[in-house]
PDB file of C-alpha atoms and ligand atoms in Angstrom:
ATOM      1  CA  UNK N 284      14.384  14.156   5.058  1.00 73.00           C
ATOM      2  CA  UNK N 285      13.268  13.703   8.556  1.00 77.00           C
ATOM      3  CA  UNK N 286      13.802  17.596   9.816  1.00 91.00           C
ATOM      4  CA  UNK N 287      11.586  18.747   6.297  1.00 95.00           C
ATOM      5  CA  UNK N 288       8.800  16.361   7.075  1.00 95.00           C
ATOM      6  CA  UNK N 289       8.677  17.397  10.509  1.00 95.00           C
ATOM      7  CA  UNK N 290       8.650  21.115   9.991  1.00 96.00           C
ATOM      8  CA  UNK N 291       6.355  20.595   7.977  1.00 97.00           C
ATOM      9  CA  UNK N 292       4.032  18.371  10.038  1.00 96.00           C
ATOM     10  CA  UNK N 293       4.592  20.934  12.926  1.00 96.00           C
ATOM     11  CA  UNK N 294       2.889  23.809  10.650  1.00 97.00           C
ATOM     12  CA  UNK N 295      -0.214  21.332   9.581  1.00 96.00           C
ATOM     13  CA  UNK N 296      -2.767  23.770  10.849  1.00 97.00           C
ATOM     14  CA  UNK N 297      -1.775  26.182   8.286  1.00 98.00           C
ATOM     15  CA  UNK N 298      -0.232  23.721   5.554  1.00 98.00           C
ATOM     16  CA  UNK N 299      -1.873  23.064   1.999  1.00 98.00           C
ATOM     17  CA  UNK N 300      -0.948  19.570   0.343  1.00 98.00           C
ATOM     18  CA  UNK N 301      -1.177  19.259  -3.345  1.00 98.00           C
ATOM     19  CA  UNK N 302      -0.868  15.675  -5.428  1.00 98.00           C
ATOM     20  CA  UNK N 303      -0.893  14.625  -8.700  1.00 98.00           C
ATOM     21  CA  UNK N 304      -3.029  11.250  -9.414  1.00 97.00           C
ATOM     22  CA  UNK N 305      -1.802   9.279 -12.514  1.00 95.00           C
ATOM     23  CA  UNK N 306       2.275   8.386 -11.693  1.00 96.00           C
ATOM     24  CA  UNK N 307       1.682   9.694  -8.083  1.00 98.00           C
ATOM     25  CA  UNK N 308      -1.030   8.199  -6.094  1.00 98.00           C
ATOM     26  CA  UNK N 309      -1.886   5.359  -8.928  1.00 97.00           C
ATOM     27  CA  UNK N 310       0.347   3.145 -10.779  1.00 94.00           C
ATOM     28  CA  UNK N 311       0.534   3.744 -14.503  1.00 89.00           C
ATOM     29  CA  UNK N 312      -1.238   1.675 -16.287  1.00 87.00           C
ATOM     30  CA  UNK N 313      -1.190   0.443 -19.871  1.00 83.00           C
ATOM     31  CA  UNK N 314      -5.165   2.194 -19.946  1.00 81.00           C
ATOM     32  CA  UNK N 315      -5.817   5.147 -18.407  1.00 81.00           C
ATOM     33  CA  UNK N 316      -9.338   4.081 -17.260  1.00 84.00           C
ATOM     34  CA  UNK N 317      -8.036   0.520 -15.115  1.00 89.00           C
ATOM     35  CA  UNK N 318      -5.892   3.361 -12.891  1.00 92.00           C
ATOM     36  CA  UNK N 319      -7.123   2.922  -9.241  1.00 95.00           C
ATOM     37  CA  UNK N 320      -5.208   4.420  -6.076  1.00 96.00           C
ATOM     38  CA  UNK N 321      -2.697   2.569  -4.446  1.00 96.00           C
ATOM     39  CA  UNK N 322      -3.112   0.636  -1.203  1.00 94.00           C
ATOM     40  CA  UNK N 323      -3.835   3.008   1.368  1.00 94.00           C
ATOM     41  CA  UNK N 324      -4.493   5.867  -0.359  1.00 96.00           C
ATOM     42  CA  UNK N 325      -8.024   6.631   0.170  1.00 94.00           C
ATOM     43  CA  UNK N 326      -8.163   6.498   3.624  1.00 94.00           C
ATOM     44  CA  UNK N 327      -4.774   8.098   4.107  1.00 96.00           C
ATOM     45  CA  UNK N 328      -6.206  11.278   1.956  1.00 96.00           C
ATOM     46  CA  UNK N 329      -8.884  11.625   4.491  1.00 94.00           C
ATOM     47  CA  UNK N 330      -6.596  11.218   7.891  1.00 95.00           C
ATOM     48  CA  UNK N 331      -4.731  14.022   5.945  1.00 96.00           C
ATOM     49  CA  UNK N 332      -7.381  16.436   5.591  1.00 95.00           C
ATOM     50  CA  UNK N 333      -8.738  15.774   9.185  1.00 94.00           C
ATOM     51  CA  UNK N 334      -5.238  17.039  10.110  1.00 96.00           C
ATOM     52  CA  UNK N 335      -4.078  19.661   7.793  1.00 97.00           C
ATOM     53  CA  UNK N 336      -5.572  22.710   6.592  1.00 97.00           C
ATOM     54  CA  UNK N 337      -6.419  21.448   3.494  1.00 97.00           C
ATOM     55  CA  UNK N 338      -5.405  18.560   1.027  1.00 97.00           C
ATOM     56  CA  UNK N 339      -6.383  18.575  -2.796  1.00 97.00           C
ATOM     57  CA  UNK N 340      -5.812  15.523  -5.902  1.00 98.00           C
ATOM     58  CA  UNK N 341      -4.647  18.188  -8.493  1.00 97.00           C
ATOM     59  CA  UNK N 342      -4.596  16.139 -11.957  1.00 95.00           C
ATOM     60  CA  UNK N 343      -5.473  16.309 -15.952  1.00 90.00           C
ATOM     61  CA  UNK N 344      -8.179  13.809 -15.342  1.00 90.00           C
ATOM     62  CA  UNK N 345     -12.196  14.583 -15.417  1.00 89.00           C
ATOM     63  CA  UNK N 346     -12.945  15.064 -11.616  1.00 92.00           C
ATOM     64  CA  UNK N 347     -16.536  12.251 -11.423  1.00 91.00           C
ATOM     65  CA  UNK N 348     -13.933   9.793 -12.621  1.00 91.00           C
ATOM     66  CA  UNK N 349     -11.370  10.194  -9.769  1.00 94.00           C
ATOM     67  CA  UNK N 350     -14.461  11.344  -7.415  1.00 94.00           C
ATOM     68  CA  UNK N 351     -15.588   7.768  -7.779  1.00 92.00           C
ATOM     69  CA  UNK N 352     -11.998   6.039  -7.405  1.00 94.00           C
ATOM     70  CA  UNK N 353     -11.008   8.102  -4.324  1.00 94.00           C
ATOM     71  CA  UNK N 354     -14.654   8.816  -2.275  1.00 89.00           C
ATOM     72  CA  UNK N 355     -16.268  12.310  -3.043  1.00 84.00           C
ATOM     73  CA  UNK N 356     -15.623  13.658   0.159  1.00 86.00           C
ATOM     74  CA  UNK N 357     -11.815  14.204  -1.203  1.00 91.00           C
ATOM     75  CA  UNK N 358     -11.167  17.880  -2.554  1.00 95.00           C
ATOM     76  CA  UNK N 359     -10.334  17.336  -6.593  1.00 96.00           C
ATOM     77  CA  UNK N 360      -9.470  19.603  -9.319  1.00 96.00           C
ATOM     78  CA  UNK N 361      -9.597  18.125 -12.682  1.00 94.00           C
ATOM     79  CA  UNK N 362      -8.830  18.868 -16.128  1.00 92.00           C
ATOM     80  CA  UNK N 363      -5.417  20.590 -15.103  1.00 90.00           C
ATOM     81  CA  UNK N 364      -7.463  22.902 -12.775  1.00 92.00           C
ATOM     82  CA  UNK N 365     -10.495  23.931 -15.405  1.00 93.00           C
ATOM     83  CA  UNK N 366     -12.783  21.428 -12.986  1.00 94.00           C
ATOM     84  CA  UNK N 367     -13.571  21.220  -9.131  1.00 94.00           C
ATOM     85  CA  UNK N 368     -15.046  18.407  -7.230  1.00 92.00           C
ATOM     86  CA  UNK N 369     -16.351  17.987  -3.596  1.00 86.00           C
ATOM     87  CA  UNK N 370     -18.845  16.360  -1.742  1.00 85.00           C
ATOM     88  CA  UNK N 371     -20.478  15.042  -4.900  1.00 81.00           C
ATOM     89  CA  UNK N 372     -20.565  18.444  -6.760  1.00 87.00           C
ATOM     90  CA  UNK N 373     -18.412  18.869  -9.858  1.00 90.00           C
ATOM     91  CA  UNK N 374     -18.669  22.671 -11.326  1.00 93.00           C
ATOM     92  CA  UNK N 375     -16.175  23.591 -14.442  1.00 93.00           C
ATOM     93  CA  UNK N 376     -14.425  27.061 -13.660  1.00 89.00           C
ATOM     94  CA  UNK N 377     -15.640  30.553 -15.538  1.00 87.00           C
ATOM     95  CA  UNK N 378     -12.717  30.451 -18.211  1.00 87.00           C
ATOM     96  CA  UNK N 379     -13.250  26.621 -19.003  1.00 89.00           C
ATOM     97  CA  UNK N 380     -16.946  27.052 -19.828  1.00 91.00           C
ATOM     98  CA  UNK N 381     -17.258  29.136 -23.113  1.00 93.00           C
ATOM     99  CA  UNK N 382     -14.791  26.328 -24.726  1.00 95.00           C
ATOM    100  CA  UNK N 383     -16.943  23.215 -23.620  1.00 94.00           C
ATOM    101  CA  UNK N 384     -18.626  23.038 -27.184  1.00 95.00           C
ATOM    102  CA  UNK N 385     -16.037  23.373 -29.804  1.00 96.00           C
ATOM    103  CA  UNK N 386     -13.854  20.562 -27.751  1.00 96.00           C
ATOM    104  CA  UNK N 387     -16.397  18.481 -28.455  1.00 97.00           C
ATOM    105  CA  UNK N 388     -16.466  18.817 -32.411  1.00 97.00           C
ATOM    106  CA  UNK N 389     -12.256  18.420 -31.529  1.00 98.00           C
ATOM    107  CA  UNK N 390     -12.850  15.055 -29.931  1.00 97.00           C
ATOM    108  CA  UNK N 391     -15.148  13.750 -32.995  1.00 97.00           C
ATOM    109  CA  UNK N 392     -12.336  15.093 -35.593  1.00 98.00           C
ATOM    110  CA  UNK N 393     -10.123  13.462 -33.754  1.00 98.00           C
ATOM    111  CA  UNK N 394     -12.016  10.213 -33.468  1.00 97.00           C
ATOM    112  CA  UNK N 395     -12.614  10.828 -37.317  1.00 97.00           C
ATOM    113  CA  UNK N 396      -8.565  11.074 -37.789  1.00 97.00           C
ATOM    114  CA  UNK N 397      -8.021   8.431 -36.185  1.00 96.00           C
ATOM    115  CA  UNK N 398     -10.599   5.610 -37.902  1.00 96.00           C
ATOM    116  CA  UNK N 399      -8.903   7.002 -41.549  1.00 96.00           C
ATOM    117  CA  UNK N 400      -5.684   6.213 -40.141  1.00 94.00           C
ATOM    118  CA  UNK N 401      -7.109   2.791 -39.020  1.00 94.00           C
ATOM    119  CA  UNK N 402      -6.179   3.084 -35.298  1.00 94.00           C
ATOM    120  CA  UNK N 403      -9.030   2.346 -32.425  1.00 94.00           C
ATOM    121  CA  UNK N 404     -10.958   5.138 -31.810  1.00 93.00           C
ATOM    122  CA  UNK N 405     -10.607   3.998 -28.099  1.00 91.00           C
ATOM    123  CA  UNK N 406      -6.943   5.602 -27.753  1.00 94.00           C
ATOM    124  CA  UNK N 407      -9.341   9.472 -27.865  1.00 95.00           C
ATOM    125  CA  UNK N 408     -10.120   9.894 -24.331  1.00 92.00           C
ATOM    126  CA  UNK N 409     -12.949  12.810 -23.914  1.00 91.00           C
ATOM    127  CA  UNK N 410     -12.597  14.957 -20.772  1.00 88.00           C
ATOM    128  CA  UNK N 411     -15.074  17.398 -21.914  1.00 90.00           C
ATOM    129  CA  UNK N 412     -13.031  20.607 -22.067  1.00 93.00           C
ATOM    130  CA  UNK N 413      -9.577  18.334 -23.452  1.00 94.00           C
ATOM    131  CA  UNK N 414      -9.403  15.884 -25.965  1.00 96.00           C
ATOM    132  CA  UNK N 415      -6.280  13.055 -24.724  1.00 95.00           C
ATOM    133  CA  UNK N 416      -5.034  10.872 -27.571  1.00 96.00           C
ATOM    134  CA  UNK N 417      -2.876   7.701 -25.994  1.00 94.00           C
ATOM    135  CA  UNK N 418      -0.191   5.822 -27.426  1.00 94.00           C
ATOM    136  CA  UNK N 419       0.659   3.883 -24.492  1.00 91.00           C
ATOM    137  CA  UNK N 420      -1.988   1.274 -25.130  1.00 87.00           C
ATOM    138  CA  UNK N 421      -1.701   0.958 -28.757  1.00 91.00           C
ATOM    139  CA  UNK N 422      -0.294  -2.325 -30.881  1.00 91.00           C
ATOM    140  CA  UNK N 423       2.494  -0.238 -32.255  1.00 94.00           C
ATOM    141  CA  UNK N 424       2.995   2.459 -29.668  1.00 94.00           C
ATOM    142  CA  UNK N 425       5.822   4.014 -31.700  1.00 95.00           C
ATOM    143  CA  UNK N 426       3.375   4.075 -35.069  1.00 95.00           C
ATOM    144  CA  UNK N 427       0.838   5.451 -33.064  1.00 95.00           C
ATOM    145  CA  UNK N 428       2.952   8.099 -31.349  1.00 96.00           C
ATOM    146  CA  UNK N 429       3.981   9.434 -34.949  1.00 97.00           C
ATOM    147  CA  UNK N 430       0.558   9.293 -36.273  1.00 97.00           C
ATOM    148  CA  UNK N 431      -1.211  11.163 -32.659  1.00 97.00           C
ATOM    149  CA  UNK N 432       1.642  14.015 -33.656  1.00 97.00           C
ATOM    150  CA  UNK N 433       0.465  14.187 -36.675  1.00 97.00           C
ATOM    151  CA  UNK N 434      -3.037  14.500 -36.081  1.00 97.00           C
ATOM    152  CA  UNK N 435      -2.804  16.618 -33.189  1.00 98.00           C
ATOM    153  CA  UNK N 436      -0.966  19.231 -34.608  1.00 98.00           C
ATOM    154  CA  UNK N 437      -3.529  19.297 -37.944  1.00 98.00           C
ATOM    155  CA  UNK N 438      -6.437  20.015 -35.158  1.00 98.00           C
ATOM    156  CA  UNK N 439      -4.559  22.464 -33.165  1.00 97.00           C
ATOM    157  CA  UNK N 440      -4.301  24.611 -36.228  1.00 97.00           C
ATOM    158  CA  UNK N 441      -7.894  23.644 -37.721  1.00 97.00           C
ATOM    159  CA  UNK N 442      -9.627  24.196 -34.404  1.00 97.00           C
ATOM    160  CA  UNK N 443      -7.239  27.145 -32.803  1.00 96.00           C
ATOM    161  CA  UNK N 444      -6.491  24.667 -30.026  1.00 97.00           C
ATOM    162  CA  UNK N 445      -2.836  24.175 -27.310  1.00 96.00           C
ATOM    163  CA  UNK N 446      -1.146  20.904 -27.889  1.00 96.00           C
ATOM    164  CA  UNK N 447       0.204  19.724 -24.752  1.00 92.00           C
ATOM    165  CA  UNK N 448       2.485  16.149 -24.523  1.00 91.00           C
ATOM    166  CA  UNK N 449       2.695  13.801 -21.522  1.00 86.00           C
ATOM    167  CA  UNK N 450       3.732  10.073 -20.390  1.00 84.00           C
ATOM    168  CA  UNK N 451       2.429   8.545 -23.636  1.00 91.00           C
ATOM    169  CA  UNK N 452      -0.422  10.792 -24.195  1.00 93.00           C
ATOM    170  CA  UNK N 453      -0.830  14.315 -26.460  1.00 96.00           C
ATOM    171  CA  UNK N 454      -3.298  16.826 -25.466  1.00 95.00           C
ATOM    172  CA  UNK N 455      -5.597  19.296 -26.661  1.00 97.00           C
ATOM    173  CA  UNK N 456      -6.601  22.031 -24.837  1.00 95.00           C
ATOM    174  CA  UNK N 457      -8.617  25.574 -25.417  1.00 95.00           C
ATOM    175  CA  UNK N 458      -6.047  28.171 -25.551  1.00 92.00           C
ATOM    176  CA  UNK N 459      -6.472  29.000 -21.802  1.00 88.00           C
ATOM    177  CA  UNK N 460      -4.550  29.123 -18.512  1.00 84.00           C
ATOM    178  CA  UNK N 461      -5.150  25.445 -17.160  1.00 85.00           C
ATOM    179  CA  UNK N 462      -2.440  24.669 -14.844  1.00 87.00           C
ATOM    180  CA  UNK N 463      -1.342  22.802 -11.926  1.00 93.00           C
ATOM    181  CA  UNK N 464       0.431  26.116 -10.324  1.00 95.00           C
ATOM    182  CA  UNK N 465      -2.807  28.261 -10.733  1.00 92.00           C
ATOM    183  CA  UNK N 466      -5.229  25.433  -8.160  1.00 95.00           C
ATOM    184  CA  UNK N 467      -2.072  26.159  -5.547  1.00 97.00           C
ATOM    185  CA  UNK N 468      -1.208  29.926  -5.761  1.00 96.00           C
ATOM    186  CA  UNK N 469      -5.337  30.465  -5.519  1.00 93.00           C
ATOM    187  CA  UNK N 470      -5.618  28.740  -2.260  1.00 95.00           C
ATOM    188  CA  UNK N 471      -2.655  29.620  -0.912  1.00 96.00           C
ATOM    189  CA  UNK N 472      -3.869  33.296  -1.783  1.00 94.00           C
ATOM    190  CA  UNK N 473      -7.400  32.303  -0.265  1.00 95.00           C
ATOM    191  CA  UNK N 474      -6.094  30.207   2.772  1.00 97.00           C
ATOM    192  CA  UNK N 475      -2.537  32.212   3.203  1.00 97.00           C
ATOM    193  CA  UNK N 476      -0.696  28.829   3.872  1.00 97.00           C
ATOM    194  CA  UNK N 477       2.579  28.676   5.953  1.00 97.00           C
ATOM    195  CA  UNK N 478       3.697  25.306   4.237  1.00 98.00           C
ATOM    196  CA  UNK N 479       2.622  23.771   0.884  1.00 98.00           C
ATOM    197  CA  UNK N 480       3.775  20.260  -0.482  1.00 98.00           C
ATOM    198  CA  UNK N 481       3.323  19.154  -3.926  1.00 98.00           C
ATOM    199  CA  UNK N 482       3.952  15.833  -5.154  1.00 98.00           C
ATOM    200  CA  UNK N 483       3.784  15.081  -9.085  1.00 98.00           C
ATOM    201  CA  UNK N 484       5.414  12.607 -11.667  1.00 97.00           C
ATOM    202  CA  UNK N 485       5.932  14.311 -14.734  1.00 93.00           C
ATOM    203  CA  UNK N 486       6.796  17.081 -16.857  1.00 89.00           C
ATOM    204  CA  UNK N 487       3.264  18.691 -16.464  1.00 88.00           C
ATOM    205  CA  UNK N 488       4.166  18.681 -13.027  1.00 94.00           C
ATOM    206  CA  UNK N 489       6.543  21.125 -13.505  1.00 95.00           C
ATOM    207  CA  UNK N 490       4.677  24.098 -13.058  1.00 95.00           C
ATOM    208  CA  UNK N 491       3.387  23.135  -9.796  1.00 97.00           C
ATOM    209  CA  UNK N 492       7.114  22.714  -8.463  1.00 98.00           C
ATOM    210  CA  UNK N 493       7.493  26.743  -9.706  1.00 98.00           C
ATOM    211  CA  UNK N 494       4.424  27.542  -7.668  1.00 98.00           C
ATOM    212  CA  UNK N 495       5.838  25.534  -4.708  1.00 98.00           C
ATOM    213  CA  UNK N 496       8.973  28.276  -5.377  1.00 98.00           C
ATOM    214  CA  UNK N 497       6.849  31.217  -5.394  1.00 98.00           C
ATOM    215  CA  UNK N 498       5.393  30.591  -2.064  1.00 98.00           C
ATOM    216  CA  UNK N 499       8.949  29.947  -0.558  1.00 98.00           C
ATOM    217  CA  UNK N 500      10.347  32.638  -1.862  1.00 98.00           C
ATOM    218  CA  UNK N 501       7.217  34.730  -0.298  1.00 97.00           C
ATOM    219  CA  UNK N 502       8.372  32.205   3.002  1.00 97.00           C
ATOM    220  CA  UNK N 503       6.104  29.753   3.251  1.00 97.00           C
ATOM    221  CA  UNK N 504       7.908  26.655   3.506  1.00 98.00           C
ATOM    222  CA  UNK N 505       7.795  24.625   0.405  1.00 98.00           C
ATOM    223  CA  UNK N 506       8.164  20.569  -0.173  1.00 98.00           C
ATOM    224  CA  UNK N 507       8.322  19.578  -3.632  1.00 98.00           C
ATOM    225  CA  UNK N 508       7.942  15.783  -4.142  1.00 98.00           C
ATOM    226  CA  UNK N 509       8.821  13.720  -6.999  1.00 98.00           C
ATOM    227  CA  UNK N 510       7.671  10.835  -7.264  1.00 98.00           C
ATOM    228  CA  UNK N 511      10.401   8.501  -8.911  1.00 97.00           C
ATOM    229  CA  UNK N 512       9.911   6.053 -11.976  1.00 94.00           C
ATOM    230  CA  UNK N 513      11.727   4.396 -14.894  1.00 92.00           C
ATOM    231  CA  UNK N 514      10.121   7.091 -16.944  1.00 89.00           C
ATOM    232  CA  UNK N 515      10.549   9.670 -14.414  1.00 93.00           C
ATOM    233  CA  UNK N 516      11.786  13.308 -16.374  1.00 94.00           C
ATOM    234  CA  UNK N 517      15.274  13.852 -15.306  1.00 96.00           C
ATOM    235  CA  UNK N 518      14.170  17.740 -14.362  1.00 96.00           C
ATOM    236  CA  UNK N 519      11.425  16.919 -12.103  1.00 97.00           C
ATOM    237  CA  UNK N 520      14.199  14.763  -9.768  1.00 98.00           C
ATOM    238  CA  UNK N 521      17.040  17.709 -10.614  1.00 98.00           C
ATOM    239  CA  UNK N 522      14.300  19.722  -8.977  1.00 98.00           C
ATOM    240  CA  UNK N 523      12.837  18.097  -6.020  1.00 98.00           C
ATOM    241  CA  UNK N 524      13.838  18.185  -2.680  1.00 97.00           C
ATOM    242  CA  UNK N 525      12.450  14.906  -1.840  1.00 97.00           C
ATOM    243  CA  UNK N 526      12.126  11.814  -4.513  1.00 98.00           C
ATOM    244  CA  UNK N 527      10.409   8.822  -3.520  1.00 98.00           C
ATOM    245  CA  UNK N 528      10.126   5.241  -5.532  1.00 97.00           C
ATOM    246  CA  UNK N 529       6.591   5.304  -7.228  1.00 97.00           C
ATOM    247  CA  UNK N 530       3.467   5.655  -5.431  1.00 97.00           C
ATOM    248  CA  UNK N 531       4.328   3.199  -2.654  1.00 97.00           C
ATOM    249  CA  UNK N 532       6.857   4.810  -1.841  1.00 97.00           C
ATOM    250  CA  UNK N 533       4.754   8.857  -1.659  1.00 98.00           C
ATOM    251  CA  UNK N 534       1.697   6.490   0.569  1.00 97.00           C
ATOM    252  CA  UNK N 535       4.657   5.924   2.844  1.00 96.00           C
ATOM    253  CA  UNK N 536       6.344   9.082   3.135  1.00 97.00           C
ATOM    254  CA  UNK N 537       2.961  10.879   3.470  1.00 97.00           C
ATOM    255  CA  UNK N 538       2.162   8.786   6.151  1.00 96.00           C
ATOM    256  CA  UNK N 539       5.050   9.475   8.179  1.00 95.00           C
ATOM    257  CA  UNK N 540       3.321  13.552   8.502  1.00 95.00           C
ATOM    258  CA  UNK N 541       0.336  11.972  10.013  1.00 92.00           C
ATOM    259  CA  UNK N 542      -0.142  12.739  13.771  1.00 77.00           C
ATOM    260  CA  UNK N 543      -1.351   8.528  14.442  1.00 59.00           C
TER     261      UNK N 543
HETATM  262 MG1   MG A 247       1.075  12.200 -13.180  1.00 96.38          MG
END
């Protein structure tokens, strides 16, 4: 553990870091909108970036929201990639934008579903370009989970829309690239990094961790991070070369790459 983290401290002038938020930097919570960073976190995301060459929160979550939770002088891409926030500016990338308007009629159809099923309207989280239903917070989360299925998979084939499952959540999505993997082989591309870390909790994570791969195998020296729970997918530990316990246990770890 130690001789990764150092080699990988030692290249920090030419190292990209990469971290999931919900699972990773913030506790789960039984509603996504009470998730705030663990101790530490804020101000250890901006020692990091004053040290390496460049540090990004890489999550499914609307960038203003985690903008205001973690200071908007942090680097954040949203919405699995499709949004990017910094220094108080939040833009939505070329391919997102011609889908803004029909995810909006998905999010009211959803809402809609959802009343005639007589569940709370309040489990349809709208991130503008994906509609999030949430199970995790409802009175019967196993009902709910069977009737979110339901209804998700009647939209995706009314509105032509990518179903996409999570911890306790289903998404929909317009039917284009939005990924994890794309945010770090772009600025590796752009910023030609010699090491790249990624830490993530979950199954969407995944695709990050094959990005991490690619740049490896090209010889950059990769660090992929798992960050360990009781709901933790077994793949994303199989995978990792590092596993820490929840998001205490990542604030420690990436503290120990700091130079102070
Ligand atoms: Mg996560």
């Amino acid at each position: 553990v130690e001789d990764i983290l150092t080699s990988f401290a030692e290249r920090r002038g030419e190292a990209g870091i990469f971290l999931d938020y919900d699972g990773t930097l913030s506790d789960i919570v039984p509603r996504p909108d009470q998730a705030r960073p663990a101790a530490g976190v804020a101000a250890l995301l901006e020692q990091l970036a004053r040290e390496f060459r460049f540090v990004s929160v890489v999550s499914g979550r609307a960038t203003p929201e985690l903008a205001d939770w973690l200071g908007p002088k942090v680097d954040i891409w949203g919405v699995h990639g499709a949004q990017h926030s910094v220094g108080g500016r939040t833009e939505w990338s070329p391919s997102a934008t011609p889908h803004l308007e029909k995810m909006t009629e998905v999010r009211d159809a959803a809402r809609a579903a959802l009343r005639s099923k007589g569940l709370p309207e309040d489990l349809v989280e709208d991130k503008d370009l994906v509609v999030a239903l949430h199970y995790r917070a409802a009175a019967d989360p196993d009902a709910a989970q069977t009737a979110l299925e339901q209804i998700a998979n009647d939209l995706a084939e009314e509105f032509g829309v990518v179903r996409a499952d999570g911890r306790k959540v289903i998404e929909l999505r317009p039917p284009v690239e939005m990924s994890k993997a794309s945010v770090i082989l772009d600025k590796a591309r752009e910023l030609d990094f010699r090491a790249v870390l990624f830490a993530g909790d979950d199954l969407v994570d995944l695709p990050a961790f094959d990005a991490v791969d690619e740049l490896s195998r090209a010889g950059a020296l990769g660090v992929k991070v798992a960050v360990d729970s009781p709901e933790a997918p077994k793949e994303l530990i199989r995978r990792a070369d590092l596993v820490v316990d929840g998001p205490r246990g990542l604030v420690e770890l990436l503290s120990r790459l700091t130079a102070t």
